[in-house]
Amino acid sequence: MSDAHAARRERLREYCSASGADAALITRAANVRYLTGCPPCGAALLLTRERAVLALPEDVPPEEAVEREVDEEVTGLPVPAETDAAVAAAEAAARLRVADLAVEEHDLTVDRHRAVGRLAAPARLLDLNRAVERLRVVKDEHELADLRIAAEIADQALGELLESILVGRTERHLAMELERRMIDHGADRAAFPVSVGTGSHSGLERHQPTDRRVEEGDFLTVALGAQYRGYGISTARTFVIGAAPAAWQVELHRLVFRAQRAGREALGPGVEQHVPDDAARSILQAAGHAEHAVHPLGHGIGLEIREAPRLGPADMGKLDNRVPVTVGPGVHLPGRGGVRIEDTLVVRPPEEGGPELLTITTKELLAL
Amino acid sequence: MSDAHAARRERLREYCSASGADAALITRAANVRYLTGCPPCGAALLLTRERAVLALPEDVPPEEAVEREVDEEVTGLPVPAETDAAVAAAEAAARLRVADLAVEEHDLTVDRHRAVGRLAAPARLLDLNRAVERLRVVKDEHELADLRIAAEIADQALGELLESILVGRTERHLAMELERRMIDHGADRAAFPVSVGTGSHSGLERHQPTDRRVEEGDFLTVALGAQYRGYGISTARTFVIGAAPAAWQVELHRLVFRAQRAGREALGPGVEQHVPDDAARSILQAAGHAEHAVHPLGHGIGLEIREAPRLGPADMGKLDNRVPVTVGPGVHLPGRGGVRIEDTLVVRPPEEGGPELLTITTKELLAL
């Protein structure tokens, strides 16, 4: 893995050279991890043409420091407890006579940016323009392997939940149980707070679980994701509770299923980012649900749960090969509930069999 | 409660007038909540002399919007999904002809600050200088009542855990069980990730639970906090597993207990912030553990788990009455383990009986 990190740093150095910076200061946790393997701990990376200096808070327990897999090319710079690692890295930049330092203006607050500028002086601060985020879009085989494991863990946890009794249990308890099961199966943690919505809460994208109990006849929407070695996936399914779903439930589920499939099938290298959203949204619109589907269809996913590229109606770039994305349309009818179905898939060309589905739990309307 | 929020907004208006701003844009979630009651949801508050405009993302589920207790004086400004509420509030500032707009430079990234400046033009941006954080330091009776309940919840969860079998269980499982118990007892959520460290992991301040199992003879450090209506507390205890603690364990626990008590007893209105840290640290130093105690003794706590004032060796301000703080010294011996003991207390004058202890679980060295 340390070879992969070194190769990523080399690509960032090339970007910096081309954009007129002689060093970059990386502060965003996912970007530091991408370039060094160091898990989130408040570290900051200074990358010059010749050196890589990782400013590391001293109070991280030694056991965790060992797990960091930081390779030998990276010099550790211990940072006293309660000190901003970015500021320590800025001081190092001044010592190393950096002239033009590219920083992450989408991550640094105005306060921290000011402190970094003061300590890095006489270096001039530039914006790195999300260069590391752009490097992160296309995943390598190590990353795809971790994403596959993360998806398998979420599928296992969900599968086990479906075999248990659900009626009478609260959204909160179901969410906690899913989180526990993912950790039991080897997840670092839940990639985002598990969402469980039943009855009128079903079909919402970011519903925070409440004490509402699952009842006969409810729609039940579950959205979960595991994180494995830093890489997360996201999946959502909607089920119905009891033997016989109502006609409107069958119809709404079929509609969202069709929209989700259209979105998945539209994925491919070279496809414009808005095309999968168009494909899914037009189906929902034709059925009169335009105003009930307010979110973009999906987004990239990896070290952050939402990352580039976004798959929304106004997103104009083109998809690349080996980009993991979510595809998750939903319809929520206020007061009644709704359906969400989401997968994580990897964009692949037709000659490789098209999009690779990572989250394989059935999308049929199970009656539980 | 809406009266309390209105009174807080009035105090902020007074600050703005005195500092030459005719409006403030509040983006930090805890500050928006403090001034409106609106839980974290990406909202932003524009406060002018006459008006309070709350820019609210449209995709927040209606059930949660109802829970917000936002009072009538506040005008809601719906913000389309995926749009930055701060930018929408900045546009509103331009429409309301704001000339000098104070923003939270410690919260806005450089990117967002630039976008806010562009949309608020011709308004000039100033820094609010953490004015809301300063208003938040001294708590009112509503806030103290919520903190007391949060502490009671954490104490209940911890008490139940101590009655169960611990040997053979993993740090991760114990942490998840504590979180579940806090939620069962009415917490919104855990105020921070529960930390459970056993054996060589004990005594660390921010240990992330692992698959290590509790063994006979281990020190076991548990750090947890409940959040109730947005208000969090923090507490830590260290126990020993098995019938007979070793002599070094008894001695180290007694030492940290003495240091923690000295820190607690030094709290009082008018006391300089470094004094409680001095009191605790000098005891640890006299016992030869200076280098094993790297953290400040404690910090303020409330809507954020770490807020002003900080109780570190170099902190020079004075404590006020009715300020909740943590007092939590620890000693960690690398490879062996250690002891941490932390309480949340409210600063009170001697005539009211001195510091009010919120987290009342015993601090004795229980052998479990």
Short mmCIF file of C-alpha atoms in Angstrom, two decimals, chain B:
data_model
loop_
_atom_site.label_atom_id
_atom_site.label_comp_id
_atom_site.label_asym_id
_atom_site.label_seq_id
_atom_site.Cartn_x
_atom_site.Cartn_y
_atom_site.Cartn_z
CA MET B 1 -38.14 28.65 25.74
CA SER B 2 -38.82 31.00 22.81
CA ASP B 3 -38.51 33.92 25.26
CA ALA B 4 -35.04 32.70 26.18
CA HIS B 5 -34.06 32.52 22.51
CA ALA B 6 -35.40 36.02 21.86
CA ALA B 7 -33.44 37.35 24.82
CA ARG B 8 -30.26 35.73 23.52
CA ARG B 9 -30.78 37.30 20.10
CA GLU B 10 -31.27 40.67 21.77
CA ARG B 11 -27.90 40.32 23.52
CA LEU B 12 -26.24 39.48 20.23
CA ARG B 13 -27.85 42.53 18.61
CA GLU B 14 -26.38 44.67 21.38
CA TYR B 15 -22.95 43.21 20.71
CA CYS B 16 -23.30 43.88 16.98
CA SER B 17 -24.36 47.48 17.50
CA ALA B 18 -21.43 48.06 19.82
CA SER B 19 -18.99 46.56 17.32
CA GLY B 20 -20.26 48.44 14.27
CA ALA B 21 -22.11 45.65 12.47
CA ASP B 22 -25.72 46.13 11.45
CA ALA B 23 -26.30 42.39 11.03
CA ALA B 24 -24.79 39.02 11.91
CA LEU B 25 -24.75 35.81 9.87
CA ILE B 26 -24.64 32.76 12.15
CA THR B 27 -23.55 29.49 10.55
CA ARG B 28 -22.11 27.38 13.36
CA ALA B 29 -24.77 24.77 14.19
CA ALA B 30 -24.49 25.13 17.97
CA ASN B 31 -24.83 28.91 17.67
CA VAL B 32 -27.88 28.69 15.41
CA ARG B 33 -29.45 26.33 17.94
CA TYR B 34 -28.61 28.62 20.85
CA LEU B 35 -30.28 31.58 19.18
CA THR B 36 -33.33 29.84 17.68
CA GLY B 37 -33.78 26.35 19.14
CA CYS B 38 -33.29 24.86 15.67
CA PRO B 39 -31.34 21.56 15.91
CA PRO B 40 -28.38 21.03 13.55
CA CYS B 41 -29.69 20.78 9.98
CA GLY B 42 -27.49 23.05 7.89
CA ALA B 43 -29.53 26.16 8.75
CA ALA B 44 -28.08 29.69 8.87
CA LEU B 45 -29.46 32.66 10.81
CA LEU B 46 -29.37 36.25 9.57
CA LEU B 47 -29.94 38.63 12.47
CA THR B 48 -30.51 42.30 11.63
CA ARG B 49 -31.63 45.06 14.00
CA GLU B 50 -35.28 44.41 13.18
CA ARG B 51 -35.43 40.88 11.85
CA ALA B 52 -34.32 37.30 12.33
CA VAL B 53 -34.29 35.24 9.12
CA LEU B 54 -33.63 31.51 9.41
CA ALA B 55 -32.47 29.96 6.13
CA LEU B 56 -33.66 26.34 6.36
CA PRO B 57 -32.86 23.50 3.94
CA GLU B 58 -36.11 22.35 2.33
CA ASP B 59 -35.29 18.65 2.50
CA VAL B 60 -35.47 18.40 6.28
CA PRO B 61 -38.40 16.08 7.02
CA PRO B 62 -41.55 17.90 8.18
CA GLU B 63 -41.61 15.97 11.47
CA GLU B 64 -38.22 17.40 12.40
CA ALA B 65 -39.17 20.91 11.34
CA VAL B 66 -42.12 20.77 13.75
CA GLU B 67 -39.83 19.82 16.62
CA ARG B 68 -37.74 22.89 16.10
CA GLU B 69 -39.64 25.15 18.51
CA VAL B 70 -38.64 28.13 16.41
CA ASP B 71 -40.59 31.13 17.69
CA GLU B 72 -42.80 33.54 15.76
CA GLU B 73 -40.32 36.38 15.59
CA VAL B 74 -38.15 34.28 13.31
CA THR B 75 -38.96 34.32 9.58
CA GLY B 76 -38.26 31.05 7.77
CA LEU B 77 -36.46 31.24 4.41
CA PRO B 78 -36.70 27.89 2.58
CA VAL B 79 -33.44 26.86 0.90
CA PRO B 80 -33.51 24.38 -2.04
CA ALA B 81 -31.85 20.98 -1.44
CA GLU B 82 -28.06 20.99 -1.99
CA THR B 83 -27.88 24.80 -1.61
CA ASP B 84 -25.74 26.37 1.11
CA ALA B 85 -28.04 28.07 3.64
CA ALA B 86 -25.29 30.62 4.39
CA VAL B 87 -25.34 31.74 0.77
CA ALA B 88 -29.15 32.06 0.84
CA ALA B 89 -28.90 34.12 4.03
CA ALA B 90 -26.22 36.30 2.42
CA GLU B 91 -28.60 37.04 -0.47
CA ALA B 92 -31.25 38.00 2.08
CA ALA B 93 -28.73 40.38 3.70
CA ALA B 94 -28.22 42.12 0.35
CA ARG B 95 -32.00 42.44 -0.12
CA LEU B 96 -32.34 43.90 3.37
CA ARG B 97 -29.59 46.46 2.53
CA VAL B 98 -27.20 45.33 5.23
CA ALA B 99 -24.03 47.45 5.12
CA ASP B 100 -21.74 45.69 7.62
CA LEU B 101 -22.31 41.98 8.08
CA ALA B 102 -20.48 40.15 10.86
CA VAL B 103 -19.77 36.49 9.98
CA GLU B 104 -18.23 33.57 11.87
CA GLU B 105 -14.69 33.38 10.50
CA HIS B 106 -13.88 30.45 12.79
CA ASP B 107 -16.68 28.46 11.14
CA LEU B 108 -16.84 29.49 7.47
CA THR B 109 -14.26 27.96 5.15
CA VAL B 110 -12.38 30.32 2.87
CA ASP B 111 -14.54 29.08 -0.03
CA ARG B 112 -17.85 29.70 1.74
CA HIS B 113 -16.67 33.07 3.07
CA ARG B 114 -15.90 34.14 -0.50
CA ALA B 115 -19.35 33.00 -1.70
CA VAL B 116 -21.07 34.80 1.18
CA GLY B 117 -19.13 37.99 0.40
CA ARG B 118 -20.12 37.85 -3.25
CA LEU B 119 -23.83 37.31 -2.53
CA ALA B 120 -24.04 39.80 0.36
CA ALA B 121 -22.44 42.57 -1.71
CA PRO B 122 -22.38 45.53 -1.38
CA ALA B 123 -22.32 44.58 2.31
CA ARG B 124 -18.86 44.51 3.87
CA LEU B 125 -17.91 41.38 5.86
CA LEU B 126 -16.56 41.69 9.39
CA ASP B 127 -15.64 38.97 11.89
CA LEU B 128 -18.14 38.24 14.67
CA ASN B 129 -15.18 37.24 16.86
CA ARG B 130 -16.93 34.28 18.50
CA ALA B 131 -19.50 36.56 20.11
CA VAL B 132 -22.11 33.78 20.34
CA GLU B 133 -19.59 31.42 21.92
CA ARG B 134 -18.96 34.07 24.56
CA LEU B 135 -22.69 34.51 25.20
CA ARG B 136 -22.95 30.74 25.61
CA VAL B 137 -20.36 30.43 28.41
CA VAL B 138 -22.69 31.22 31.34
CA LYS B 139 -25.74 28.94 31.28
CA ASP B 140 -29.33 29.81 32.22
CA GLU B 141 -31.63 27.59 34.27
CA HIS B 142 -33.13 25.88 31.19
CA GLU B 143 -29.66 24.90 30.05
CA LEU B 144 -28.55 23.70 33.48
CA ALA B 145 -31.73 21.60 33.77
CA ASP B 146 -30.92 19.87 30.45
CA LEU B 147 -27.32 19.29 31.53
CA ARG B 148 -28.49 17.68 34.79
CA ILE B 149 -30.70 15.28 32.85
CA ALA B 150 -27.86 14.47 30.44
CA ALA B 151 -25.61 13.64 33.43
CA GLU B 152 -28.29 11.48 35.04
CA ILE B 153 -28.66 9.48 31.82
CA ALA B 154 -24.92 8.81 31.59
CA ASP B 155 -24.78 7.82 35.26
CA GLN B 156 -27.67 5.39 34.78
CA ALA B 157 -26.06 3.75 31.76
CA LEU B 158 -22.74 3.41 33.54
CA GLY B 159 -24.38 2.04 36.71
CA GLU B 160 -26.15 -0.68 34.71
CA LEU B 161 -22.95 -1.66 32.94
CA LEU B 162 -21.17 -2.09 36.26
CA GLU B 163 -23.75 -4.68 37.32
CA SER B 164 -23.09 -6.88 34.30
CA ILE B 165 -20.31 -9.37 33.56
CA LEU B 166 -17.39 -7.60 31.91
CA VAL B 167 -14.61 -10.21 31.60
CA GLY B 168 -14.33 -11.54 28.05
CA ARG B 169 -16.28 -8.75 26.38
CA THR B 170 -14.62 -6.44 23.85
CA GLU B 171 -14.09 -2.70 24.16
CA ARG B 172 -16.29 -2.18 21.09
CA HIS B 173 -19.18 -4.13 22.54
CA LEU B 174 -19.04 -2.37 25.87
CA ALA B 175 -18.97 1.00 24.07
CA MET B 176 -21.98 0.10 21.94
CA GLU B 177 -23.88 -1.16 24.97
CA LEU B 178 -23.28 2.10 26.83
CA GLU B 179 -24.49 4.07 23.83
CA ARG B 180 -27.63 1.93 23.56
CA ARG B 181 -28.38 2.29 27.26
CA MET B 182 -28.04 6.07 27.10
CA ILE B 183 -30.49 6.20 24.21
CA ASP B 184 -32.86 3.87 26.09
CA HIS B 185 -32.77 6.29 29.00
CA GLY B 186 -33.80 9.19 26.79
CA ALA B 187 -30.59 10.66 25.37
CA ASP B 188 -30.76 12.28 21.92
CA ARG B 189 -27.52 10.42 21.27
CA ALA B 190 -24.08 9.88 22.74
CA ALA B 191 -22.47 13.32 23.10
CA PHE B 192 -19.24 11.87 21.64
CA PRO B 193 -18.11 8.36 20.66
CA VAL B 194 -18.04 6.28 23.86
CA SER B 195 -14.47 5.33 24.75
CA VAL B 196 -13.71 2.03 26.47
CA GLY B 197 -10.07 1.09 27.06
CA THR B 198 -8.92 -2.01 28.87
CA GLY B 199 -5.46 -3.17 29.95
CA SER B 200 -2.74 -1.19 28.16
CA HIS B 201 -5.45 1.01 26.56
CA SER B 202 -6.74 2.24 29.92
CA GLY B 203 -6.15 5.84 31.01
CA LEU B 204 -6.02 7.27 27.47
CA GLU B 205 -8.14 10.34 26.80
CA ARG B 206 -9.40 9.56 23.30
CA HIS B 207 -8.98 5.83 22.91
CA GLN B 208 -11.07 4.39 20.11
CA PRO B 209 -12.52 1.02 21.22
CA THR B 210 -10.89 -2.07 19.69
CA ASP B 211 -11.61 -5.80 19.70
CA ARG B 212 -9.44 -6.26 22.78
CA ARG B 213 -11.30 -8.22 25.45
CA VAL B 214 -11.50 -7.36 29.14
CA GLU B 215 -9.22 -9.62 31.20
CA GLU B 216 -8.73 -10.34 34.88
CA GLY B 217 -6.37 -7.80 36.43
CA ASP B 218 -7.03 -5.11 33.79
CA PHE B 219 -7.65 -1.49 34.45
CA LEU B 220 -10.83 -0.52 32.57
CA THR B 221 -11.37 3.14 31.62
CA VAL B 222 -14.79 4.20 30.38
CA ALA B 223 -15.48 7.72 29.06
CA LEU B 224 -19.01 8.58 28.04
CA GLY B 225 -21.48 11.41 27.76
CA ALA B 226 -25.15 11.75 26.95
CA GLN B 227 -26.68 14.53 24.90
CA TYR B 228 -30.12 15.74 25.98
CA ARG B 229 -31.98 18.43 23.99
CA GLY B 230 -28.64 19.33 22.45
CA TYR B 231 -26.76 19.66 25.76
CA GLY B 232 -23.93 17.22 26.46
CA ILE B 233 -21.88 16.24 29.48
CA SER B 234 -18.74 14.13 29.78
CA THR B 235 -17.59 11.70 32.45
CA ALA B 236 -14.88 9.07 32.84
CA ARG B 237 -14.17 6.40 35.42
CA THR B 238 -11.47 3.76 35.82
CA PHE B 239 -12.15 0.40 37.47
CA VAL B 240 -10.13 -2.72 37.99
CA ILE B 241 -11.22 -6.18 36.88
CA GLY B 242 -11.01 -9.05 39.37
CA ALA B 243 -10.94 -9.34 43.11
CA ALA B 244 -7.56 -7.90 44.00
CA PRO B 245 -6.03 -4.83 42.31
CA ALA B 246 -2.24 -4.79 42.15
CA ALA B 247 -0.38 -2.38 44.41
CA TRP B 248 0.62 -0.11 41.46
CA GLN B 249 -3.01 0.06 40.39
CA VAL B 250 -4.22 1.10 43.82
CA GLU B 251 -1.46 3.70 44.02
CA LEU B 252 -2.02 5.17 40.55
CA HIS B 253 -5.77 5.33 41.03
CA ARG B 254 -5.36 7.08 44.38
CA LEU B 255 -3.00 9.59 42.79
CA VAL B 256 -5.33 10.50 39.91
CA PHE B 257 -8.27 10.61 42.32
CA ARG B 258 -6.38 13.12 44.51
CA ALA B 259 -5.43 15.22 41.48
CA GLN B 260 -9.00 15.23 40.20
CA ARG B 261 -10.36 16.22 43.62
CA ALA B 262 -7.83 19.05 43.86
CA GLY B 263 -8.95 20.27 40.43
CA ARG B 264 -12.63 20.14 41.42
CA GLU B 265 -12.06 21.90 44.71
CA ALA B 266 -10.19 24.73 43.01
CA LEU B 267 -13.24 25.68 40.89
CA GLY B 268 -15.08 28.88 41.77
CA PRO B 269 -16.34 32.17 40.36
CA GLY B 270 -13.43 34.59 39.90
CA VAL B 271 -10.82 31.81 39.90
CA GLU B 272 -8.31 32.04 37.04
CA GLN B 273 -8.82 29.27 34.50
CA HIS B 274 -5.34 27.78 34.98
CA VAL B 275 -5.72 27.38 38.75
CA PRO B 276 -7.65 24.08 38.77
CA ASP B 277 -5.16 22.65 36.25
CA ASP B 278 -2.26 23.83 38.41
CA ALA B 279 -3.80 22.18 41.46
CA ALA B 280 -4.23 18.83 39.73
CA ARG B 281 -1.02 18.92 37.71
CA SER B 282 1.21 19.72 40.68
CA ILE B 283 0.03 16.53 42.40
CA LEU B 284 0.80 14.43 39.31
CA GLN B 285 4.16 16.14 38.87
CA ALA B 286 5.17 15.60 42.48
CA ALA B 287 4.57 11.88 41.88
CA GLY B 288 6.79 11.94 38.78
CA HIS B 289 4.05 11.80 36.16
CA ALA B 290 4.50 15.19 34.49
CA GLU B 291 5.13 13.72 31.04
CA HIS B 292 2.17 11.34 31.29
CA ALA B 293 -0.40 14.13 31.68
CA VAL B 294 -0.33 16.12 28.44
CA HIS B 295 -3.90 17.43 28.24
CA PRO B 296 -5.46 20.49 29.80
CA LEU B 297 -7.46 19.51 32.88
CA GLY B 298 -10.82 20.33 31.33
CA HIS B 299 -13.01 22.67 29.36
CA GLY B 300 -16.45 24.21 29.17
CA ILE B 301 -19.28 21.98 27.96
CA GLY B 302 -22.81 22.51 26.72
CA LEU B 303 -24.14 22.63 23.15
CA GLU B 304 -20.64 21.60 22.09
CA ILE B 305 -18.66 18.96 23.88
CA ARG B 306 -15.62 21.26 24.04
CA GLU B 307 -16.37 24.92 24.36
CA ALA B 308 -15.08 27.94 26.23
CA PRO B 309 -13.56 28.28 28.80
CA ARG B 310 -10.56 25.97 28.56
CA LEU B 311 -8.92 24.90 31.82
CA GLY B 312 -5.29 24.52 30.71
CA PRO B 313 -2.00 25.56 32.30
CA ALA B 314 -1.74 28.72 30.16
CA ASP B 315 -5.39 29.89 30.29
CA MET B 316 -5.56 33.26 32.02
CA GLY B 317 -9.22 34.36 32.07
CA LYS B 318 -11.46 34.04 35.11
CA LEU B 319 -14.25 31.55 35.69
CA ASP B 320 -17.80 32.80 36.01
CA ASN B 321 -20.69 31.56 38.09
CA ARG B 322 -22.97 28.99 36.35
CA VAL B 323 -20.35 27.73 33.91
CA PRO B 324 -20.35 23.94 33.42
CA VAL B 325 -16.86 22.51 33.01
CA THR B 326 -15.16 19.14 32.87
CA VAL B 327 -12.38 18.19 35.28
CA GLY B 328 -10.61 15.07 34.02
CA PRO B 329 -6.95 14.40 34.69
CA GLY B 330 -5.39 11.14 33.59
CA VAL B 331 -2.11 9.28 33.67
CA HIS B 332 -1.25 6.70 31.04
CA LEU B 333 1.85 4.54 31.39
CA PRO B 334 2.74 3.33 27.89
CA GLY B 335 2.40 -0.45 27.61
CA ARG B 336 0.83 -0.79 31.08
CA GLY B 337 -2.30 1.32 31.08
CA GLY B 338 -3.52 4.05 33.36
CA VAL B 339 -6.30 5.95 35.06
CA ARG B 340 -8.63 8.71 33.98
CA ILE B 341 -11.33 10.21 36.18
CA GLU B 342 -13.54 12.95 34.80
CA ASP B 343 -16.61 14.81 36.04
CA THR B 344 -18.81 17.56 34.69
CA LEU B 345 -19.47 20.24 37.30
CA VAL B 346 -21.11 23.66 37.37
CA VAL B 347 -19.08 26.51 38.84
CA ARG B 348 -20.94 27.92 41.87
CA PRO B 349 -19.85 30.25 44.68
CA PRO B 350 -19.07 28.92 48.18
CA GLU B 351 -22.31 30.44 49.54
CA GLU B 352 -24.24 28.14 47.19
CA GLY B 353 -22.21 25.15 48.36
CA GLY B 354 -19.40 25.40 45.82
CA PRO B 355 -19.14 23.46 42.56
CA GLU B 356 -22.26 21.46 41.66
CA LEU B 357 -21.29 17.91 40.72
CA LEU B 358 -23.47 16.64 37.84
CA THR B 359 -21.90 13.20 37.26
CA ILE B 360 -22.33 11.37 40.54
CA THR B 361 -21.15 7.81 39.82
CA THR B 362 -18.66 6.78 42.49
CA LYS B 363 -15.01 7.58 41.81
CA GLU B 364 -13.68 4.87 44.10
CA LEU B 365 -11.57 2.07 42.65
CA LEU B 366 -14.27 -0.56 42.26
CA ALA B 367 -13.05 -4.11 41.69
CA LEU B 368 -15.51 -5.61 39.21
#
